[in-house]
Coordinates of N, CA, C and O in Angstrom, one line a residue:
F149 N 34.4 -30.7 98.6 CA 34.0 -29.9 98.6 C 33.5 -28.9 99.5 O 34.1 -28.5 100.6
N150 N 33.9 -26.9 98.6 CA 33.8 -25.7 100.8 C 33.6 -25.8 99.7 O 32.4 -25.4 98.9
L151 N 32.6 -25.7 100.8 CA 30.9 -24.5 101.4 C 31.7 -22.6 100.9 O 32.2 -22.5 100.9
A152 N 30.7 -21.8 100.2 CA 30.9 -20.8 99.9 C 30.6 -20.2 101.3 O 30.4 -20.9 102.3
A153 N 31.4 -19.0 101.3 CA 32.0 -17.9 102.7 C 30.7 -17.8 103.6 O 30.7 -17.6 104.3
D154 N 29.8 -17.1 102.4 CA 28.3 -17.3 103.2 C 27.2 -18.1 103.8 O 25.4 -18.0 104.0
T155 N 27.8 -19.6 103.7 CA 26.9 -20.3 104.4 C 27.1 -20.8 105.6 O 28.1 -20.5 105.8
L156 N 26.2 -20.1 106.1 CA 25.8 -20.2 108.0 C 25.1 -21.8 108.1 O 24.5 -22.3 107.3
P157 N 25.3 -21.8 109.7 CA 25.4 -22.9 110.3 C 23.4 -23.2 110.5 O 22.6 -21.8 110.7
G158 N 22.6 -24.5 110.5 CA 21.5 -23.7 109.9 C 20.8 -23.7 108.7 O 19.1 -24.5 108.5
Q159 N 21.7 -24.4 108.0 CA 20.7 -23.7 106.2 C 20.7 -25.1 105.7 O 21.5 -25.6 106.6
W160 N 20.2 -25.5 104.9 CA 19.5 -26.2 104.4 C 21.1 -26.5 103.1 O 20.9 -25.7 102.3
I161 N 21.8 -27.6 102.7 CA 22.1 -27.4 101.5 C 21.6 -29.2 100.8 O 21.7 -29.9 101.5
T162 N 21.9 -28.6 99.5 CA 21.3 -30.2 98.9 C 22.5 -29.8 96.9 O 23.2 -28.6 96.7
A163 N 22.5 -30.8 96.8 CA 23.5 -30.7 95.4 C 23.2 -31.4 94.4 O 22.3 -32.3 94.2
T164 N 24.4 -30.7 93.2 CA 23.2 -31.1 91.5 C 24.7 -32.0 91.5 O 25.6 -31.5 91.1
A165 N 24.4 -32.8 89.8 CA 25.8 -33.1 88.9 C 25.3 -32.3 87.7 O 24.1 -33.3 87.0
T166 N 26.3 -32.3 87.1 CA 26.4 -31.9 85.6 C 26.8 -32.0 84.5 O 28.5 -32.0 85.3
D167 N 26.3 -33.0 83.7 CA 27.4 -33.8 82.9 C 27.9 -33.7 81.9 O 28.2 -31.9 81.9
Q168 N 29.1 -33.2 81.3 CA 29.9 -32.7 80.3 C 28.5 -31.9 78.8 O 28.8 -30.5 78.9
A169 N 27.6 -32.3 78.9 CA 26.5 -31.6 77.7 C 26.1 -31.0 78.5 O 25.3 -30.5 77.5
G170 N 25.5 -30.5 80.0 CA 25.2 -29.7 80.8 C 23.8 -30.2 81.0 O 22.7 -29.3 80.9
D171 N 23.7 -31.3 80.8 CA 22.5 -31.9 81.9 C 22.7 -32.4 82.9 O 24.0 -32.4 83.7
T172 N 21.1 -31.3 84.3 CA 21.7 -31.8 85.7 C 20.5 -33.0 86.1 O 19.5 -32.8 85.0
S173 N 21.4 -33.8 86.5 CA 20.9 -34.6 88.0 C 19.7 -33.7 88.0 O 19.0 -32.4 89.2
E174 N 19.2 -34.8 89.1 CA 18.3 -34.2 90.2 C 18.7 -33.9 91.7 O 19.9 -34.2 91.5
F175 N 18.0 -32.9 92.1 CA 18.4 -32.2 93.5 C 18.8 -33.9 94.4 O 17.9 -34.4 94.5
S176 N 20.1 -33.5 95.1 CA 19.9 -34.7 96.6 C 18.9 -34.3 97.1 O 19.1 -33.9 97.8
N177 N 19.9 -36.0 99.2 CA 18.6 -35.3 99.3 C 19.2 -34.3 100.6 O 20.5 -33.9 99.8
A178 N 18.2 -33.8 100.9 CA 18.8 -32.4 101.6 C 20.3 -32.5 102.7 O 19.4 -33.4 104.0
W179 N 20.6 -31.4 102.7 CA 21.9 -32.0 103.9 C 21.6 -30.7 105.1 O 21.3 -30.0 104.8
H180 N 20.9 -30.5 106.4 CA 21.0 -29.2 106.9 C 23.1 -29.3 108.0 O 22.6 -30.5 108.5
L181 N 22.9 -28.0 107.5 CA 24.1 -27.4 108.5 C 23.8 -26.8 110.3 O 23.2 -26.8 110.3
P182 N 24.1 -27.7 110.8 CA 23.3 -27.8 112.3 C 24.0 -26.5 112.9 O 24.9 -26.1 112.5
T183 N 23.1 -25.9 113.4 CA 23.3 -25.1 114.1 C 24.6 -25.0 115.6 O 24.2 -25.9 115.7
L184 N 24.8 -23.2 115.8 CA 25.9 -23.5 116.8 C 25.3 -24.2 117.9 O 24.9 -23.9 118.7
S185 N 26.3 -24.6 118.8 CA 26.3 -25.0 120.8 C 26.7 -23.9 121.4 O 27.3 -23.2 120.9
Y186 N 25.6 -23.2 121.9 CA 26.1 -22.0 123.0 C 25.6 -22.1 124.2 O 24.8 -23.3 124.6
Q187 N 25.8 -21.0 125.2 CA 25.6 -21.7 126.4 C 25.4 -20.2 127.2 O 26.0 -19.0 126.6
V188 N 23.6 -19.9 127.1 CA 23.2 -17.9 128.3 C 22.9 -18.4 129.9 O 22.8 -19.3 129.9
T189 N 23.8 -17.9 130.2 CA 23.4 -17.8 131.6 C 22.8 -16.4 132.1 O 24.0 -15.3 131.8
V190 N 22.7 -16.7 133.4 CA 22.0 -14.9 133.5 C 22.5 -15.1 135.4 O 22.1 -16.2 135.6
A191 N 22.7 -14.2 135.2 CA 23.3 -14.0 137.2 C 23.2 -12.8 137.7 O 23.4 -11.5 137.3
P192 N 22.8 -13.4 139.0 CA 22.5 -11.2 139.5 C 23.1 -10.7 140.4 O 24.2 -10.8 140.2
S193 N 23.5 -9.6 140.0 CA 24.4 -9.0 140.3 C 24.6 -9.0 141.9 O 25.9 -9.2 142.4
I194 N 23.5 -9.0 142.6 CA 23.4 -10.3 144.2 C 22.2 -11.6 144.4 O 22.0 -11.0 144.2
T195 N 23.7 -11.9 145.3 CA 22.8 -13.3 144.9 C 21.8 -13.1 146.6 O 20.2 -14.0 145.7
S196 N 21.5 -12.7 147.1 CA 20.6 -12.6 148.8 C 20.3 -11.1 148.7 O 20.3 -10.6 149.7
P197 N 19.5 -10.5 147.1 CA 19.1 -9.3 147.6 C 17.6 -9.0 149.3 O 16.4 -10.0 148.6
A198 N 17.5 -8.1 149.0 CA 16.1 -7.6 150.2 C 15.3 -6.6 149.7 O 15.8 -6.0 148.7
Y199 N 14.1 -6.4 148.9 CA 13.5 -5.5 148.8 C 14.0 -3.9 149.5 O 14.8 -3.6 150.4
G200 N 14.4 -3.1 148.1 CA 14.9 -2.2 148.0 C 16.1 -2.5 147.6 O 16.5 -1.2 147.2
Q201 N 17.0 -2.8 147.8 CA 18.7 -3.1 146.9 C 18.4 -3.4 145.8 O 17.6 -3.6 145.2
S202 N 19.7 -2.2 145.4 CA 19.4 -2.1 143.6 C 20.4 -3.2 142.9 O 21.1 -3.8 143.7
L203 N 19.6 -4.2 142.0 CA 20.0 -4.9 141.4 C 19.5 -5.1 140.0 O 18.9 -4.6 139.5
A204 N 20.6 -5.9 139.3 CA 20.3 -5.6 138.1 C 20.6 -7.1 137.7 O 21.2 -8.4 138.5
F205 N 20.9 -7.8 135.9 CA 21.1 -9.1 136.0 C 21.7 -9.0 135.3 O 22.1 -8.1 134.0
T206 N 22.7 -9.9 134.7 CA 24.0 -10.0 134.0 C 23.8 -11.2 132.9 O 24.3 -12.2 133.4
T207 N 23.9 -11.7 131.5 CA 23.5 -12.7 130.5 C 24.7 -12.3 129.9 O 26.0 -11.8 128.9
T208 N 25.6 -13.8 130.1 CA 26.4 -14.1 129.3 C 26.3 -15.1 127.9 O 25.8 -16.2 128.2
V209 N 26.6 -14.9 126.8 CA 26.3 -16.5 125.5 C 27.5 -16.4 125.8 O 28.7 -15.5 125.0
S210 N 27.8 -17.4 125.9 CA 28.9 -18.0 125.7 C 29.7 -19.6 124.1 O 28.6 -20.2 124.0
T211 N 30.9 -19.0 123.8 CA 30.8 -20.0 122.6 C 31.7 -21.3 123.5 O 32.8 -21.5 123.9
P212 N 30.9 -23.2 122.7 CA 32.7 -23.8 123.4 C 33.8 -23.7 123.1 O 33.4 -23.3 121.2
P213 N 34.8 -24.2 123.4 CA 36.4 -23.9 122.3 C 36.6 -24.2 121.8 O 36.7 -23.4 120.4
R214 N 35.4 -25.7 121.0 CA 35.5 -25.8 119.2 C 35.6 -24.9 117.9 O 34.9 -25.3 117.1
H215 N 34.5 -23.5 118.9 CA 33.9 -22.8 117.9 C 33.8 -20.8 118.3 O 34.0 -20.4 117.8
D216 N 35.5 -21.6 118.8 CA 35.2 -19.6 118.9 C 36.1 -19.1 117.7 O 36.9 -18.1 117.5
G217 N 36.1 -20.0 116.2 CA 37.2 -19.5 115.2 C 35.8 -18.5 114.8 O 36.0 -18.0 113.3
L218 N 34.2 -18.9 115.3 CA 33.2 -18.4 115.2 C 33.0 -16.7 115.5 O 31.7 -15.8 114.8
G219 N 34.5 -16.4 116.4 CA 34.0 -15.4 117.3 C 33.3 -14.9 118.3 O 32.3 -16.2 118.3
T220 N 32.6 -14.5 118.5 CA 32.1 -14.0 120.6 C 30.4 -13.8 119.8 O 30.7 -13.1 118.8
P221 N 29.6 -14.4 120.0 CA 28.1 -14.3 119.6 C 27.5 -13.0 119.4 O 28.4 -11.9 120.6
T222 N 26.5 -12.1 119.1 CA 26.9 -10.7 118.7 C 24.7 -10.9 119.2 O 24.9 -12.0 120.0
G223 N 24.2 -10.1 118.4 CA 23.2 -10.2 119.6 C 22.5 -9.3 121.0 O 23.2 -8.1 121.3
T224 N 21.4 -9.2 120.3 CA 20.9 -8.5 121.8 C 19.6 -9.4 122.7 O 19.5 -10.3 122.8
I225 N 19.7 -8.8 124.2 CA 18.9 -9.7 125.5 C 18.1 -8.1 125.7 O 18.1 -7.6 126.1
Q226 N 16.8 -8.9 125.9 CA 15.7 -8.5 125.8 C 15.0 -9.0 127.8 O 14.9 -10.4 127.2
Y227 N 15.3 -8.3 128.2 CA 14.9 -8.9 130.2 C 13.4 -8.9 130.2 O 12.2 -8.2 129.1
Q228 N 13.1 -10.1 131.2 CA 11.7 -10.1 131.4 C 11.6 -10.3 133.1 O 12.4 -11.2 132.9
I229 N 10.7 -9.4 133.5 CA 11.0 -10.1 135.0 C 8.8 -10.4 135.4 O 8.1 -9.5 134.9
D230 N 8.9 -11.8 135.5 CA 7.2 -11.9 136.0 C 7.1 -11.5 134.5 O 5.4 -11.8 134.7
G231 N 7.1 -12.1 133.6 CA 6.5 -12.0 132.7 C 5.9 -10.4 131.8 O 5.5 -10.3 130.1
S232 N 7.0 -10.1 132.5 CA 7.0 -8.4 131.7 C 8.3 -8.2 131.2 O 8.8 -7.8 132.2
P233 N 8.0 -7.1 130.6 CA 9.3 -6.7 129.5 C 10.4 -5.8 130.6 O 9.8 -5.2 131.6
F234 N 11.5 -5.9 130.7 CA 12.5 -5.2 132.1 C 13.0 -4.6 130.9 O 14.3 -5.0 130.9
G235 N 13.1 -2.9 131.1 CA 14.6 -1.7 130.8 C 14.0 -2.6 128.9 O 13.5 -3.5 128.7
P236 N 15.5 -1.2 129.0 CA 15.0 -1.5 127.1 C 16.2 -2.9 126.7 O 16.3 -3.7 127.4
T237 N 16.0 -3.1 125.1 CA 16.8 -4.1 125.2 C 18.2 -4.1 124.7 O 18.5 -3.0 124.2
V238 N 19.5 -4.5 125.0 CA 20.9 -4.3 125.2 C 21.3 -5.1 124.1 O 20.4 -6.5 123.8
T239 N 22.7 -3.9 123.7 CA 22.8 -5.2 122.5 C 24.4 -6.2 123.6 O 25.1 -5.4 124.2
L240 N 24.6 -6.6 123.2 CA 25.8 -8.1 123.6 C 27.4 -7.0 123.4 O 27.6 -6.9 122.0
V241 N 27.9 -7.4 124.2 CA 29.0 -6.2 124.5 C 29.9 -7.1 124.1 O 30.0 -8.3 125.4
N242 N 31.1 -8.2 123.8 CA 31.5 -9.1 123.8 C 31.7 -10.3 124.9 O 31.8 -10.9 125.8
G243 N 30.1 -11.0 124.4 CA 28.9 -11.5 124.7 C 28.2 -11.5 126.0 O 27.5 -12.6 126.2
V244 N 28.3 -10.5 126.3 CA 27.7 -9.8 127.7 C 26.8 -9.0 128.1 O 27.1 -8.2 126.9
A245 N 25.8 -8.6 128.5 CA 24.5 -7.5 128.1 C 24.1 -7.6 129.7 O 23.9 -8.4 130.3
A246 N 24.2 -6.6 130.1 CA 23.7 -5.7 131.4 C 22.9 -5.7 131.4 O 22.2 -4.3 130.8
S247 N 21.5 -5.8 132.4 CA 19.8 -5.1 132.8 C 20.2 -3.3 132.9 O 21.1 -3.3 134.1
I248 N 19.2 -3.4 133.3 CA 19.8 -1.7 134.4 C 19.5 -1.8 135.5 O 18.7 -2.9 135.6
N249 N 19.2 -1.6 136.5 CA 19.4 -1.6 138.1 C 17.6 -1.8 138.7 O 16.8 -0.3 137.6
T250 N 17.5 -1.9 139.4 CA 15.9 -1.9 140.0 C 15.9 -2.7 140.9 O 17.0 -2.8 142.3
S251 N 15.5 -1.2 141.8 CA 15.2 -1.9 143.3 C 13.8 -1.9 144.2 O 13.2 -1.4 145.1
T252 N 13.4 -2.1 142.8 CA 11.3 -2.2 143.8 C 11.0 -3.3 143.3 O 9.5 -3.8 143.6
L253 N 11.9 -4.7 142.9 CA 11.0 -5.8 143.4 C 10.9 -5.8 144.2 O 11.1 -6.0 145.6
P254 N 9.2 -6.6 145.0 CA 8.5 -6.6 145.7 C 9.0 -8.3 147.0 O 10.1 -8.7 145.9
A255 N 9.6 -8.7 148.2 CA 9.8 -10.0 148.4 C 8.9 -10.8 148.0 O 7.4 -10.7 147.7
G256 N 9.7 -12.3 147.6 CA 8.8 -12.9 146.8 C 10.1 -14.2 146.4 O 11.0 -13.4 145.9
V257 N 9.7 -14.9 145.0 CA 10.2 -15.4 144.1 C 10.3 -14.9 142.4 O 8.3 -14.5 142.4
H258 N 11.2 -14.1 141.7 CA 10.5 -13.7 141.3 C 11.5 -14.3 140.0 O 12.5 -15.1 139.9
T259 N 10.2 -14.7 138.3 CA 10.9 -16.4 137.9 C 11.4 -14.2 136.3 O 10.9 -13.2 136.0
I260 N 13.1 -14.3 136.3 CA 13.6 -13.1 134.7 C 13.4 -14.4 133.7 O 14.9 -15.7 133.9
I261 N 13.9 -13.8 133.0 CA 13.9 -14.3 132.0 C 14.8 -13.4 131.1 O 14.3 -12.4 130.4
A262 N 16.1 -14.1 129.8 CA 17.0 -13.2 128.9 C 16.5 -13.6 127.3 O 16.7 -15.3 128.0
V263 N 15.7 -12.9 126.4 CA 16.1 -12.9 125.6 C 16.6 -12.7 124.5 O 16.9 -11.8 124.4
Y264 N 17.1 -14.3 123.9 CA 18.4 -14.2 123.6 C 17.8 -13.3 122.1 O 17.7 -14.4 121.6
S265 N 18.6 -12.8 121.1 CA 18.1 -12.5 120.0 C 18.4 -13.8 118.4 O 18.5 -14.1 118.2
G266 N 19.5 -14.1 118.3 CA 20.6 -14.8 118.2 C 21.7 -14.1 116.5 O 21.3 -13.1 117.4
D267 N 22.6 -14.8 116.3 CA 23.1 -14.3 115.3 C 23.4 -14.6 114.5 O 22.7 -15.3 113.2
A268 N 23.6 -14.7 112.8 CA 24.0 -15.1 112.1 C 24.5 -16.8 112.2 O 24.4 -17.9 111.6
F269 N 25.2 -16.8 113.4 CA 25.8 -18.2 113.6 C 24.5 -19.0 114.4 O 24.7 -19.8 114.6
Y270 N 24.0 -18.7 115.6 CA 23.7 -18.9 116.3 C 22.1 -18.6 116.9 O 21.7 -16.8 116.3
T271 N 21.0 -19.5 116.8 CA 20.1 -19.0 117.5 C 19.2 -18.8 118.2 O 19.8 -18.5 119.4
S272 N 18.4 -18.1 117.4 CA 18.2 -17.8 119.5 C 17.1 -18.1 120.5 O 17.3 -19.7 120.1
F273 N 17.2 -17.7 122.3 CA 17.0 -18.3 122.8 C 16.5 -18.1 123.9 O 17.1 -16.1 124.2
T274 N 16.2 -19.0 124.9 CA 15.3 -18.0 125.8 C 15.3 -18.7 127.0 O 15.4 -19.5 127.5
Q275 N 16.0 -17.9 128.0 CA 17.0 -18.6 129.6 C 16.3 -18.6 130.6 O 16.1 -16.8 130.8
T276 N 16.2 -19.0 131.9 CA 14.5 -18.3 132.4 C 15.4 -19.6 134.1 O 16.6 -19.6 133.7
T277 N 15.5 -17.9 134.7 CA 15.7 -18.0 136.4 C 15.3 -17.2 136.8 O 13.9 -16.9 137.1
S278 N 15.4 -17.8 138.6 CA 14.2 -17.2 139.1 C 15.6 -16.0 140.7 O 16.4 -16.9 140.5
Q279 N 14.9 -15.4 140.8 CA 15.4 -14.9 142.0 C 14.8 -14.7 143.1 O 13.2 -13.9 143.1
T280 N 15.0 -14.4 144.9 CA 14.5 -14.9 145.7 C 15.4 -13.5 146.2 O 16.1 -12.7 146.5
V281 N 13.6 -11.8 146.6 CA 14.4 -11.1 147.0 C 13.6 -11.4 148.2 O 12.6 -11.7 148.3
T282 N 14.6 -10.7 149.7 CA 13.3 -11.2 151.4 C 13.3 -9.9 151.9 O 13.4 -8.6 150.4
Q283 N 12.5 -9.7 152.4 CA 11.8 -8.5 153.1 C 12.8 -8.1 154.4 O 14.0 -8.2 154.1
A284 N 13.2 -6.4 153.8 CA 13.6 -5.8 153.9 C 13.4 -5.6 155.7 O 12.6 -6.1 156.1
A285 N 14.7 -4.8 156.7 CA 14.5 -5.2 157.4 C 13.5 -3.9 158.1 O 14.3 -2.6 158.0
L286 N 12.6 -3.7 159.0 CA 12.0 -2.2 159.6 C 11.5 -2.5 161.2 O 11.1 -3.8 161.1
T287 N 12.3 -1.4 161.8 CA 12.6 -0.8 163.0 C 11.2 0.2 162.6 O 10.9 1.2 162.7
I288 N 10.1 -0.4 164.2 CA 9.5 0.8 164.5 C 9.4 1.0 166.3 O 8.8 0.0 166.8
T289 N 9.7 1.7 166.3 CA 10.0 2.0 167.0 C 8.9 3.4 168.5 O 8.5 3.9 167.8
A290 N 8.5 2.2 169.4 CA 7.4 3.2 170.1 C 8.1 4.2 171.3 O 8.9 4.0 171.8
A291 N 7.3 5.6 171.6 CA 7.6 6.8 172.3 C 7.1 5.7 173.2 O 6.5 5.2 173.4
D292 N 8.0 6.7 174.2 CA 7.9 6.4 175.9 C 6.3 7.2 175.5 O 6.1 8.0 176.3
E293 N 5.3 6.6 175.9 CA 3.8 7.1 176.3 C 2.8 6.6 177.9 O 3.6 5.6 177.5
S294 N 1.8 7.1 178.3 CA 1.3 6.8 179.0 C -0.7 5.8 178.4 O 0.1 7.0 177.6
K295 N -0.8 4.9 179.4 CA -1.9 5.2 179.2 C -2.7 4.3 180.6 O -1.8 3.5 180.6
V296 N -4.0 4.4 180.7 CA -4.8 3.5 181.7 C -4.7 2.7 181.1 O -6.1 2.4 180.6
Y297 N -4.3 1.6 182.0 CA -4.8 0.6 181.5 C -6.3 0.2 181.8 O -7.2 0.8 182.3
G298 N -6.5 -1.0 180.2 CA -7.7 -1.1 180.0 C -8.6 0.6 179.4 O -9.6 -0.4 178.5
N299 N -8.1 1.4 179.0 CA -8.6 2.1 178.3 C -8.1 2.3 176.7 O -6.6 2.4 177.0
T300 N -8.5 2.8 175.9 CA -8.4 3.0 173.9 C -7.2 4.2 173.4 O -6.9 5.2 174.5
F301 N -6.1 3.7 173.3 CA -4.6 4.7 173.0 C -5.0 5.2 171.2 O -5.2 4.3 170.8
I302 N -5.1 6.7 171.9 CA -5.2 7.1 170.5 C -4.4 7.7 169.7 O -3.9 8.4 170.3
F303 N -3.4 7.1 168.5 CA -2.4 7.5 168.4 C -2.7 9.3 167.8 O -3.7 9.2 166.5
A304 N -1.8 9.5 167.8 CA -1.8 11.6 167.1 C -0.1 11.4 166.1 O -0.3 12.6 165.6
G305 N 0.5 9.7 165.4 CA 1.1 9.9 164.2 C 3.0 10.3 165.5 O 3.3 10.4 164.1
T306 N 2.8 10.6 166.1 CA 4.3 11.3 166.7 C 4.5 10.0 167.9 O 5.2 10.2 168.7
E307 N 3.9 9.1 168.2 CA 4.5 7.5 169.0 C 4.9 6.8 169.1 O 5.8 5.8 169.5
F308 N 6.0 7.0 167.2 CA 6.7 5.9 167.0 C 7.3 6.7 166.0 O 7.1 7.4 165.5
T309 N 8.1 5.7 166.0 CA 9.5 6.4 164.4 C 10.0 5.5 163.9 O 9.5 3.7 165.1
D310 N 10.6 5.3 163.2 CA 10.7 4.3 161.7 C 11.9 4.2 160.9 O 12.6 5.5 161.6
S311 N 12.9 3.2 161.3 CA 14.2 2.9 159.8 C 13.8 1.9 159.8 O 13.3 0.8 159.9
G312 N 14.6 1.9 158.6 CA 14.7 1.1 157.0 C 13.8 1.1 156.4 O 13.8 -0.1 155.5
L313 N 12.8 1.8 156.0 CA 11.6 2.2 154.7 C 13.2 2.0 153.9 O 13.2 3.3 154.1
V314 N 12.4 2.3 153.0 CA 12.8 2.0 150.7 C 11.8 2.7 150.0 O 10.0 2.5 150.1
N315 N 12.3 3.0 149.0 CA 11.5 3.3 147.3 C 10.3 4.0 147.9 O 9.7 3.8 148.0
G316 N 10.2 5.1 149.3 CA 9.5 6.1 149.8 C 8.1 5.2 150.3 O 7.2 6.1 150.1
D317 N 8.4 4.2 150.6 CA 7.0 3.4 151.5 C 6.7 4.3 153.2 O 7.9 5.0 154.2
T318 N 6.4 4.3 153.5 CA 5.2 4.9 154.7 C 4.7 3.8 155.8 O 3.9 3.6 155.2
V319 N 4.6 4.4 157.3 CA 3.9 4.1 158.1 C 3.1 5.1 158.3 O 3.5 6.4 158.2
T320 N 2.0 4.4 158.3 CA 0.8 5.9 158.6 C -0.2 5.5 160.1 O -1.1 5.8 159.8
S321 N -0.3 3.9 160.5 CA -0.3 3.6 161.6 C -0.2 2.7 161.6 O 0.9 2.0 161.4
A322 N -0.5 2.1 163.7 CA 1.0 1.8 163.8 C -0.4 0.0 164.5 O -1.2 0.9 165.9
T323 N -0.6 -0.8 164.9 CA -1.7 -1.6 165.9 C -0.9 -2.3 167.1 O -0.7 -2.8 166.6
L324 N -1.4 -1.7 168.4 CA -1.2 -2.5 169.6 C -1.4 -3.3 169.2 O -2.3 -3.2 169.8
T325 N -1.0 -4.2 170.1 CA -1.4 -6.2 169.6 C -1.3 -6.0 171.6 O -1.9 -7.3 171.8
S326 N -0.4 -5.5 172.4 CA -0.7 -6.0 173.2 C -1.9 -4.9 174.0 O -2.2 -3.8 174.3
G327 N -2.1 -5.7 175.6 CA -3.3 -4.8 176.5 C -2.8 -3.5 177.2 O -3.0 -2.5 177.6
G328 N -1.0 -3.7 176.7 CA -0.6 -2.8 177.8 C -0.6 -3.0 179.2 O -1.0 -3.9 179.8
A329 N 0.4 -2.8 179.9 CA 1.5 -2.7 181.7 C -0.1 -1.8 182.1 O -0.2 -0.6 182.4
T330 N 0.2 -2.2 183.1 CA -0.6 -0.9 184.2 C 0.3 -0.2 184.6 O 1.5 0.1 184.3
A331 N -0.6 1.5 184.1 CA 0.5 2.3 184.8 C 1.0 2.1 186.3 O 0.3 2.3 187.2
A332 N 1.7 2.8 186.0 CA 2.7 3.2 187.4 C 2.7 4.4 188.3 O 2.2 5.7 187.5

């Protein structure tokens, strides 16, 4: 028999038989139309980003070849980083959605979650991946200053320069961890 055009995967189907007199049988056992399989992948725009680098995530929802007749999955993706929503919900276009960019993820390992809403043919799904952000390189260069051996040196704020700071970060103090050399 042919199913109605609006019958979707995931629905339950039962049947009855009607005789010529119009009497109807009991319902048959229910048959569950299986939901369709698909694959959700989440990829970062940079494989090994450092703190301060602009980073985004792309999610692809694809179907195996045997389901090509149903078209490309539609729906939306909501991103989360470390359990908190990240950016607006993004609509899939040709099975792909991209997050907004961020350059403020601190160094460390982060949990990235893409929540797929599903559509008429495909059930919702959550894909989790991890993203490691490395520390940014920072160079602090001491100015050419002198100090009497054994005395405390008091910084006035111009005794060093820095390079590599990002996202408005600043150095407000530096600590000399060596006793220093004898003044010449």
